[in-house]
Coordinates of C-alpha atoms and ligand atoms in Angstrom, one line a residue:
X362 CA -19.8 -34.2 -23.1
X363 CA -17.1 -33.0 -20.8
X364 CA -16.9 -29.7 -21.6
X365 CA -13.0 -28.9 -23.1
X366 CA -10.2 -26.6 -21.9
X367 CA -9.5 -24.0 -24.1
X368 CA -6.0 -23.6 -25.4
X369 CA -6.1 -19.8 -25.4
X370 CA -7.1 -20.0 -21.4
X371 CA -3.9 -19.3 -19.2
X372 CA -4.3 -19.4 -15.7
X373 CA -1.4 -17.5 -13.9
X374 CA -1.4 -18.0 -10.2
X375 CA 0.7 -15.7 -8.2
X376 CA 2.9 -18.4 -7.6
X377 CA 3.8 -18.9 -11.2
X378 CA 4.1 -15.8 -11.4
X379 CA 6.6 -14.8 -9.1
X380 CA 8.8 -17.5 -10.4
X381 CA 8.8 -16.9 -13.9
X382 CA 9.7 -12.9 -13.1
X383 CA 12.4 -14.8 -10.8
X384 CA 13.5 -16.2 -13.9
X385 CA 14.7 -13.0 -15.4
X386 CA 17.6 -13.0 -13.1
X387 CA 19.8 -16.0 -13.2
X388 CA 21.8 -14.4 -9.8
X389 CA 18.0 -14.7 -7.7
X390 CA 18.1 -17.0 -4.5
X391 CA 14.4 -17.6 -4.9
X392 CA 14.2 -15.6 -0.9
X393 CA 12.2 -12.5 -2.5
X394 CA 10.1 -14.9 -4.4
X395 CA 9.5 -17.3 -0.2
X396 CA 9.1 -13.7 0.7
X397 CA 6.5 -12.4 -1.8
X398 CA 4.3 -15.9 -0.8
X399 CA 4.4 -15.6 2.6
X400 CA 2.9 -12.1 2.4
X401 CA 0.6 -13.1 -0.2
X402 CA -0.5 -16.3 2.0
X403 CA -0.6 -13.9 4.8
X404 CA -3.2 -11.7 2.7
X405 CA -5.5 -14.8 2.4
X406 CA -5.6 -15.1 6.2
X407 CA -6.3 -11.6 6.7
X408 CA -8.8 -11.6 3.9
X409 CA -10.7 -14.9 5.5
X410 CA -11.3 -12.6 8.4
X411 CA -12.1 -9.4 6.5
X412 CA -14.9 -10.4 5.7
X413 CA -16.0 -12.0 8.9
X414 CA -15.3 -9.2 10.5
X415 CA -19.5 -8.0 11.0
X416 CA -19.2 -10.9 13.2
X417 CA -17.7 -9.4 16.0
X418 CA -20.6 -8.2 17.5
X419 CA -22.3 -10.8 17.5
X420 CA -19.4 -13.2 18.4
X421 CA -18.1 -11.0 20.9
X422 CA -15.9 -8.0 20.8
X423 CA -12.3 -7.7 21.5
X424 CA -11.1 -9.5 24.9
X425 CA -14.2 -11.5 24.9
X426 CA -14.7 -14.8 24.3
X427 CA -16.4 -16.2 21.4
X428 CA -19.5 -18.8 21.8
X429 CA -16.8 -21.5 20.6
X430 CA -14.4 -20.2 23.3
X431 CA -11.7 -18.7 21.4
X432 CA -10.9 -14.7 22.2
X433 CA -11.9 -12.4 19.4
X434 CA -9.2 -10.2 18.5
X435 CA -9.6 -6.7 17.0
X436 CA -9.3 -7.0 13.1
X437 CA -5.4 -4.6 12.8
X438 CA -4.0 -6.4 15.8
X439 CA -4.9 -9.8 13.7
X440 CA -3.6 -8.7 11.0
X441 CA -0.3 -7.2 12.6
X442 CA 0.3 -10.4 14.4
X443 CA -0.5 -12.5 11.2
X444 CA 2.4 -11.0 9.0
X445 CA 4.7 -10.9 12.2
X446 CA 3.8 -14.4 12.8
X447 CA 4.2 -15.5 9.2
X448 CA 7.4 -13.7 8.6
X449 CA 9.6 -14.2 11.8
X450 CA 11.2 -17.5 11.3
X451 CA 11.8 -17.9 8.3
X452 CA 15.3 -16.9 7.9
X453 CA 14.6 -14.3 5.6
X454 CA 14.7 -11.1 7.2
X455 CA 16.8 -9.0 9.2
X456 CA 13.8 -6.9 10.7
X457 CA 10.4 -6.1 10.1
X458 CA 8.6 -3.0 11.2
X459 CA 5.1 -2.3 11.6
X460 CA 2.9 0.9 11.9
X461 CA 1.1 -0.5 14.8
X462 CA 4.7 -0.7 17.1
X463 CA 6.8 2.2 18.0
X464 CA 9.6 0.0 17.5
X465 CA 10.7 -2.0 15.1
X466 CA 10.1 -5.8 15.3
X467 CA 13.6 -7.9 16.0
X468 CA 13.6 -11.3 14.4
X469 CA 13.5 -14.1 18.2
X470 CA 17.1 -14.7 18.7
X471 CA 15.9 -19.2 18.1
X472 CA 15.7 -17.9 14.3
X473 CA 17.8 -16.9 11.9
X474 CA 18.0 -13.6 9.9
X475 CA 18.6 -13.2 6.6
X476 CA 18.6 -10.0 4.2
X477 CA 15.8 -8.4 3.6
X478 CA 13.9 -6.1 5.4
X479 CA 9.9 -5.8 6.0
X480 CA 7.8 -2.6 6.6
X481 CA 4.4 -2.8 6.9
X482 CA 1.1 -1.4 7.4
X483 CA -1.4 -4.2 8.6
X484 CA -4.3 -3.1 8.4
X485 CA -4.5 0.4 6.6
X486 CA -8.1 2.6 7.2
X487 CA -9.1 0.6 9.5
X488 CA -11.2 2.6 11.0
X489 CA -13.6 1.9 8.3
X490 CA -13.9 -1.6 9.3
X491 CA -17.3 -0.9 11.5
X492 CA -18.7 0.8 7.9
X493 CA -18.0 -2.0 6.1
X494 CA -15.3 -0.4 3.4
X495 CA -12.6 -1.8 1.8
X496 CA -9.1 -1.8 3.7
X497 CA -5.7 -2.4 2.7
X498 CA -2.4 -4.1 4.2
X499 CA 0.3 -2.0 2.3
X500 CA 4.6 -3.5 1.8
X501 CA 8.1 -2.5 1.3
X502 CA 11.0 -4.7 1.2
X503 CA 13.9 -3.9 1.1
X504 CA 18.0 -5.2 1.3
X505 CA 19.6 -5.0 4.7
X506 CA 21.9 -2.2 4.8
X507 CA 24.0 -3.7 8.2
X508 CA 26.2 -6.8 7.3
X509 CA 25.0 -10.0 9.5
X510 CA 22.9 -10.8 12.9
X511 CA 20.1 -8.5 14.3
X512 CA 18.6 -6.4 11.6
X513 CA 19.2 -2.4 12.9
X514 CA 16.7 1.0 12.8
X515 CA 19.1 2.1 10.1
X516 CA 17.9 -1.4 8.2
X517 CA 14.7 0.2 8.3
X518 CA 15.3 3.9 7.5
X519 CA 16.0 3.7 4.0
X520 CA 14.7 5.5 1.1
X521 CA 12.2 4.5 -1.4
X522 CA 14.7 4.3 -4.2
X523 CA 16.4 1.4 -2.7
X524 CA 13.0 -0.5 -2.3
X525 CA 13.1 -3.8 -3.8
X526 CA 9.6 -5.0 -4.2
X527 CA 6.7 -3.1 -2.7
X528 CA 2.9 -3.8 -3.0
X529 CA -1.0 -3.8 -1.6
X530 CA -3.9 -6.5 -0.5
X531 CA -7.0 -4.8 -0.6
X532 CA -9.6 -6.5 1.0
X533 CA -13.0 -5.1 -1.2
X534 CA -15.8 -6.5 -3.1
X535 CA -12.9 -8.8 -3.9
X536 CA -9.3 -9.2 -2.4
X537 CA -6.5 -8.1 -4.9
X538 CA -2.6 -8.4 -4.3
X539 CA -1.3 -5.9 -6.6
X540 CA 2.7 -5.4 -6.7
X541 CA 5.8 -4.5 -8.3
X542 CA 9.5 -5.8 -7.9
X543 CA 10.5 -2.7 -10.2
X544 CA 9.5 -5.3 -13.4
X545 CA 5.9 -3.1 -13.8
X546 CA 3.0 -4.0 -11.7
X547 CA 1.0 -6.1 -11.6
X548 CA -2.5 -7.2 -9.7
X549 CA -3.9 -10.8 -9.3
X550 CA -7.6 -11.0 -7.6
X551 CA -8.5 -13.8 -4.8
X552 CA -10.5 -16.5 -6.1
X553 CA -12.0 -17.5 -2.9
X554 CA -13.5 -20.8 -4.6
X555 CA -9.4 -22.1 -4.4
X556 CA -7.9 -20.0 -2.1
X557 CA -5.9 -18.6 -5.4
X558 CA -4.7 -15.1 -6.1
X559 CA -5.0 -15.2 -10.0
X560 CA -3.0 -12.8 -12.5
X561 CA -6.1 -10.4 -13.5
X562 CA -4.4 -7.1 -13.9
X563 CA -1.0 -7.3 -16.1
X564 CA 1.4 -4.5 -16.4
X565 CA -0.9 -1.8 -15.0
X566 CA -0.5 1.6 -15.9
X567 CA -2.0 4.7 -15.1
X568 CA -4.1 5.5 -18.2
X569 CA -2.9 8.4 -20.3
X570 CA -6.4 10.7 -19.8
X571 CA -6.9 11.0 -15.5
X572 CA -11.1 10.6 -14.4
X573 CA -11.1 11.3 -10.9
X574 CA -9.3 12.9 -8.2
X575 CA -9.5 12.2 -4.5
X576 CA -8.6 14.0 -1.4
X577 CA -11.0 15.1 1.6
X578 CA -12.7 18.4 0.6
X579 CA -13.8 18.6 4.4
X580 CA -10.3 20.0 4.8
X581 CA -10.1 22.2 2.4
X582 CA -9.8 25.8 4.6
X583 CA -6.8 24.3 6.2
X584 CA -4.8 24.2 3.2
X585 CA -1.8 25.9 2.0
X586 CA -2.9 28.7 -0.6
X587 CA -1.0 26.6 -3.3
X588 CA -3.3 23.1 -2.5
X589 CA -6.4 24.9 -2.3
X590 CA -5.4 26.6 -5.8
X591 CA -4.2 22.9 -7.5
X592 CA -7.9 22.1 -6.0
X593 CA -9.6 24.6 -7.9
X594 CA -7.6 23.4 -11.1
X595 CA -8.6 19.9 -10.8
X596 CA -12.4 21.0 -10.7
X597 CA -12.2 23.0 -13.6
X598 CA -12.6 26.7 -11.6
X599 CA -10.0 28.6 -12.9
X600 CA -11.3 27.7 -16.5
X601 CA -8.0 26.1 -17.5
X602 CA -9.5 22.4 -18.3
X603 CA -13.1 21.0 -17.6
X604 CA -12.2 19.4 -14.5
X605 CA -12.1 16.2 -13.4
X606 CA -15.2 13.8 -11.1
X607 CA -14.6 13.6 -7.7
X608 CA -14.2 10.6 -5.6
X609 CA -12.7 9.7 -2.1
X610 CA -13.4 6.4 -0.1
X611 CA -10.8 7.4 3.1
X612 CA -9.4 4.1 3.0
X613 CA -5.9 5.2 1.3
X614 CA -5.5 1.3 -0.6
X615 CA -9.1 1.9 -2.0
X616 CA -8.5 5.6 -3.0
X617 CA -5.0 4.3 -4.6
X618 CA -5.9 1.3 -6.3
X619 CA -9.1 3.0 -8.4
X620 CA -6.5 6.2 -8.6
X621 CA -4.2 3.5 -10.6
X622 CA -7.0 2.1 -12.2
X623 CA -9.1 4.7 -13.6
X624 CA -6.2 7.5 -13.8
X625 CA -5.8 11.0 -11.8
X626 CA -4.7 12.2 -8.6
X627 CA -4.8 11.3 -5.1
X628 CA -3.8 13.8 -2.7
X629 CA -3.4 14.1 1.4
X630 CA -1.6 17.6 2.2
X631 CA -0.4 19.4 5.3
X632 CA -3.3 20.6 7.6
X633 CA -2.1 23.5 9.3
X634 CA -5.3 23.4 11.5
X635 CA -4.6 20.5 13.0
X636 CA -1.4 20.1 15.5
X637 CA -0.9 16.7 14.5
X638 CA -1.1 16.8 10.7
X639 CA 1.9 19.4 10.3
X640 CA 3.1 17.2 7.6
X641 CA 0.1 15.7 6.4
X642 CA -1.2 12.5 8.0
X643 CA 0.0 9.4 5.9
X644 CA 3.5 7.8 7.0
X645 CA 6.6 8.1 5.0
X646 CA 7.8 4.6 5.4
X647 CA 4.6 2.2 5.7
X648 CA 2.6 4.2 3.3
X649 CA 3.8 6.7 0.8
X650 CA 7.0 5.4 -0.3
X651 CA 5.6 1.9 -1.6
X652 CA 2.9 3.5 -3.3
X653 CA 5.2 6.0 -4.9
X654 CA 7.9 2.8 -6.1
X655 CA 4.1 1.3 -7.6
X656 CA 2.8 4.6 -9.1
X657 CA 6.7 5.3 -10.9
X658 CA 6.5 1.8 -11.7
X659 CA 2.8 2.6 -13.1
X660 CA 4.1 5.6 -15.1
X661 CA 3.1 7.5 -12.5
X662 CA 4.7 9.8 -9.6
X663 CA 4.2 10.3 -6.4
X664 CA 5.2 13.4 -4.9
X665 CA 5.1 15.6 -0.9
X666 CA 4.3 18.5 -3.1
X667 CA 8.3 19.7 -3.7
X668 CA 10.0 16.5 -4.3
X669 CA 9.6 12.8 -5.6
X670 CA 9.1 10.7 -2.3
X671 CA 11.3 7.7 -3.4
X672 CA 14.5 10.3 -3.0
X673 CA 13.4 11.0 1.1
X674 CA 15.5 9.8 3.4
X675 CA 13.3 8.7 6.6
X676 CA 14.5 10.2 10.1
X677 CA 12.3 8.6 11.9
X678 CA 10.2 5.2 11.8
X679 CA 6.8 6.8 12.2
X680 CA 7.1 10.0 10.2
X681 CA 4.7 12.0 8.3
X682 CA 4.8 13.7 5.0
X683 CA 2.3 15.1 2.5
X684 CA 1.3 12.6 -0.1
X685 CA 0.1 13.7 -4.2
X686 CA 0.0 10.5 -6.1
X687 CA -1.2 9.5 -9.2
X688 CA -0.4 10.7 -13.0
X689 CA 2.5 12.0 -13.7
X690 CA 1.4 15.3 -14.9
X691 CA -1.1 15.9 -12.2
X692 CA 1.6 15.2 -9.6
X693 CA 3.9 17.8 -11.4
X694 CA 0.8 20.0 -11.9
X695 CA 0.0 20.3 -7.8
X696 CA 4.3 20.8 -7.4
X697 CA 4.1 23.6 -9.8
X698 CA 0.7 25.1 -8.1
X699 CA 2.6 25.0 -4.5
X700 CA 6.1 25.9 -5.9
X701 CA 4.4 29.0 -7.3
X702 CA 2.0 30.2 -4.6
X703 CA 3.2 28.9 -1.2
X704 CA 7.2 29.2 -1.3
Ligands
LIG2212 P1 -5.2 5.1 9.9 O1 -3.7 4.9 9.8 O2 -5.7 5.7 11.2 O3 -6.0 3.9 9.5 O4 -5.5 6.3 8.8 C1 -5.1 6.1 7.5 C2 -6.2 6.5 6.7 O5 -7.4 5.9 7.0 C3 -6.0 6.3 5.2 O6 -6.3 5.0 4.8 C4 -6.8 7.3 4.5 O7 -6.3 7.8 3.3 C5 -6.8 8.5 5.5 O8 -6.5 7.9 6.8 C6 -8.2 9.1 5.7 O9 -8.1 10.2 6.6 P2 -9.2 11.2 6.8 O10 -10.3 10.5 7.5 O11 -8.6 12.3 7.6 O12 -9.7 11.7 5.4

C-alpha cells in the first residue's frame, strides 16, 4: 500500500518561506525576496564544494589542474567569486562588498543597479578548511543610501541598525541558512537529497538559562583586566554563579550558531599583545554587525564591550572591533565587568 501523506506534515522550503514573510508587506517589490534566493542558491554551490573540499589534494591544489582538466580553485576565492558572480547582474544591487577585496565590488557598467546593497564574508574560518571544521559565509543587506547609478563607499558604510535582512550558511555536519529580515529568525537545513533548504529552526531564540561560553582562553594574559575578570565570572571563580561549560570551535559561524542555539556568550576582545588585534580581530561590517541584527532579533545582544554594535557607524570597510555576543544579560554582564574595571 502506498504509504499516505500526513496532514499534519508541512514542508516549508525557503522559498515558500521568503514569500509568505513577503506577504506581510503589501508595499514589497519581491527584490529582497530574488535577493535572499540568490544567496541562498549561492550557499548550495558553496556547500557542493565544502564538502569536496578534502579533494584538493588529491585533485590538485590551487593553480593546478585537475585530472579532468579544470583549475582547482582555493575553497574562499570560490566562494567570493560564487556570490559576486551570482549577484552582479541581476539589477538588484547598487554594490556589493567583500572581506576578501580592499575595495568594494562595483556592479559592470552592461548591468543595471538597483537598491540594495551586499556585504559579505565568503568564506568565514577558513582556515579551518584543511581540519575539516565547519565554516560559514556570513550577510548584510542593506538600502542604498546614494540616489541612482554606481552604488558609493558611503552605500556600504552604514550602521547595523539600518540593516535590512542579515544572515549565515554554515557549512557543518549539515548546511544551515539561518536569517532574519528583522521578522525573528529563522534557520532551514540543506536537504542534500533535493538540493532544498527546509524550514527546521522557526523563530529561534536564545534560550532563557545560557550553557556554554566561547572565546579562546589561549589569549587570556592579553586581556584587558575587565575581560579577564567577566572570564572568571563566567567560570564560576569569583563564587557569584556555578559557571558555565566551555566550548570554542574558532570558526566564528560555528561558535555563533550553537551560541544561539544552546544559549550564552561568545566573545572575541581587544588583544593588546598583538599589534594587529588593537580592536579585537573580527570585522565590523562583514561580521559583527549581522550577527548582532540576528542575536537582537534572537533576544539577544551583541555588544564591543561599551556599546550595542548595531548603533556603530563604520569608518572604514575593513575595520575591527571587539565582539561579545550572545544573551542578553551576559552581554550586559561583560559591559558592566569592563565599564567597572578598565575605564
Ligand atoms: P579569518 O577571517 O582569517 O577566517 O578569521 C576569522 C576567524 O576564523 C573566525 O571565524 C573565528 O572566530 C576567529 O577567526 C578565530 O580566531 P583565533 O584563531 O584567533 O581564535
Amino acid at each position: 500500500m502506498q504509504p499516505e501523506l500526513n496532514d499534519h506534515i508541512k514542508i516549508t522550503t525557503i522559498e515558500r518561506h521568503i514569500l509568505d514573510e513577503q506577504r506581510h508587506h503589501p508595499e514589497a517589490t519581491g527584490v529582497l525576496t530574488q535577493l535572499l534566493y540568490d544567496i541562498a542558491l549561492a550557499g548550495k554551490v558553496i556547500a557542493s564544494k565544502t564538502t569536496r573540499a578534502g579533494l584538493a589534494e588529491i585533485l590538485g591544489r590551487t593553480g593546478e589542474t585537475n585530472v579532468q582538466g579544470e583549475s582547482v580553485q582555493k575553497l574562499d576565492r570560490f566562494a567570493d567569486l560564487t556570490i559576486h558572480r551570482l549577484n552582479d547582474h541581476t539589477g538588484r544591487l547598487a554594490i556589493m562588498a567583500s572581506e576578501e577585496h580592499v575595495k568594494p565590488l562595483a556592479i559592470p557598467d552592461k548591468y543595471p543597479t538597483g537598491k540594495y546593497v551586499l556585504l559579505f564574508d565568503p568564506l568565514d574560518g577558513s582556515s579551518n578548511i584543511d581540519f575539516n571544521i565547519p565554516i560559514g559565509t556570513i550577510f548584510g543587506i542593506y538600502h542604498r543610501l546614494s540616489e541612482a547609478g554606481p552604488g558609493t563607499l558611503a552605500d556600504c558604510l552604514q550602521p547595523g541598525r539600518n540593516l535590512v535582512a542579515a544572515g549565515y550558511i554554515l557549512y557543518g555536519s549539515s548546511t544551515m541558512l539561518v536569517y532574519s529580515t528583522g521578522e525573528g529568525v529563522h534557520g532551514f537545513t540543506l536537504d542534500p537529497t533535493v538540493g532544498e533548504f527546509l524550514l527546521s529552526h522557526r523563530k529561534i531564540h536564545f534560550p532563557k538559562k545560557p550553557v556554554y561560553f566561547s572565546v579562546n582562553l589561549g589569549y587570556r594574559r592579553f586581556w584587558s583586566n575587565g575581560v579577564q575578570r567577566f572570564t572568571d565570572f563566567l567560570q564560576g571563580l569569583d563564587g557569584q554563579i556555578s559557571g558555565l561549560s566551555l566550548r570554542y570551535v574558532g570558526s566564528l559561524v560555528a561558535d555563533f550558531h550553537r551560541t544561539l542555539l544552546s544559549g550564552g556568550i561568545f566573545y572575541y576582545p581587544a588583544d593588546s599583545q598583538d599589534p594587529k588585534k588593537p580592536h579585537g580581530k573580527l570585522r565590523l561590517t562583514y561580521e559583527a554587525a549581522p550577527l548582532a541584527f540576528l542575536a537582537q532579533q534572537a533576544g539577544g545582544l551583541g555588544s564591543n564591550g561599551q556599546e550595542n554594535l548595531l548603533d556603530i557607524q563604520p569608518d572604514s570597510l575593513h575595520q575591527r572591533t571587539p565582539l561579545f555576543i550572545g544573551n542578553r544579560d551576559l552581554v550586559e554582564t561583560a559591559e558592566a565587568f569592563i565599564t567597572k574595571y578598565d575605564r
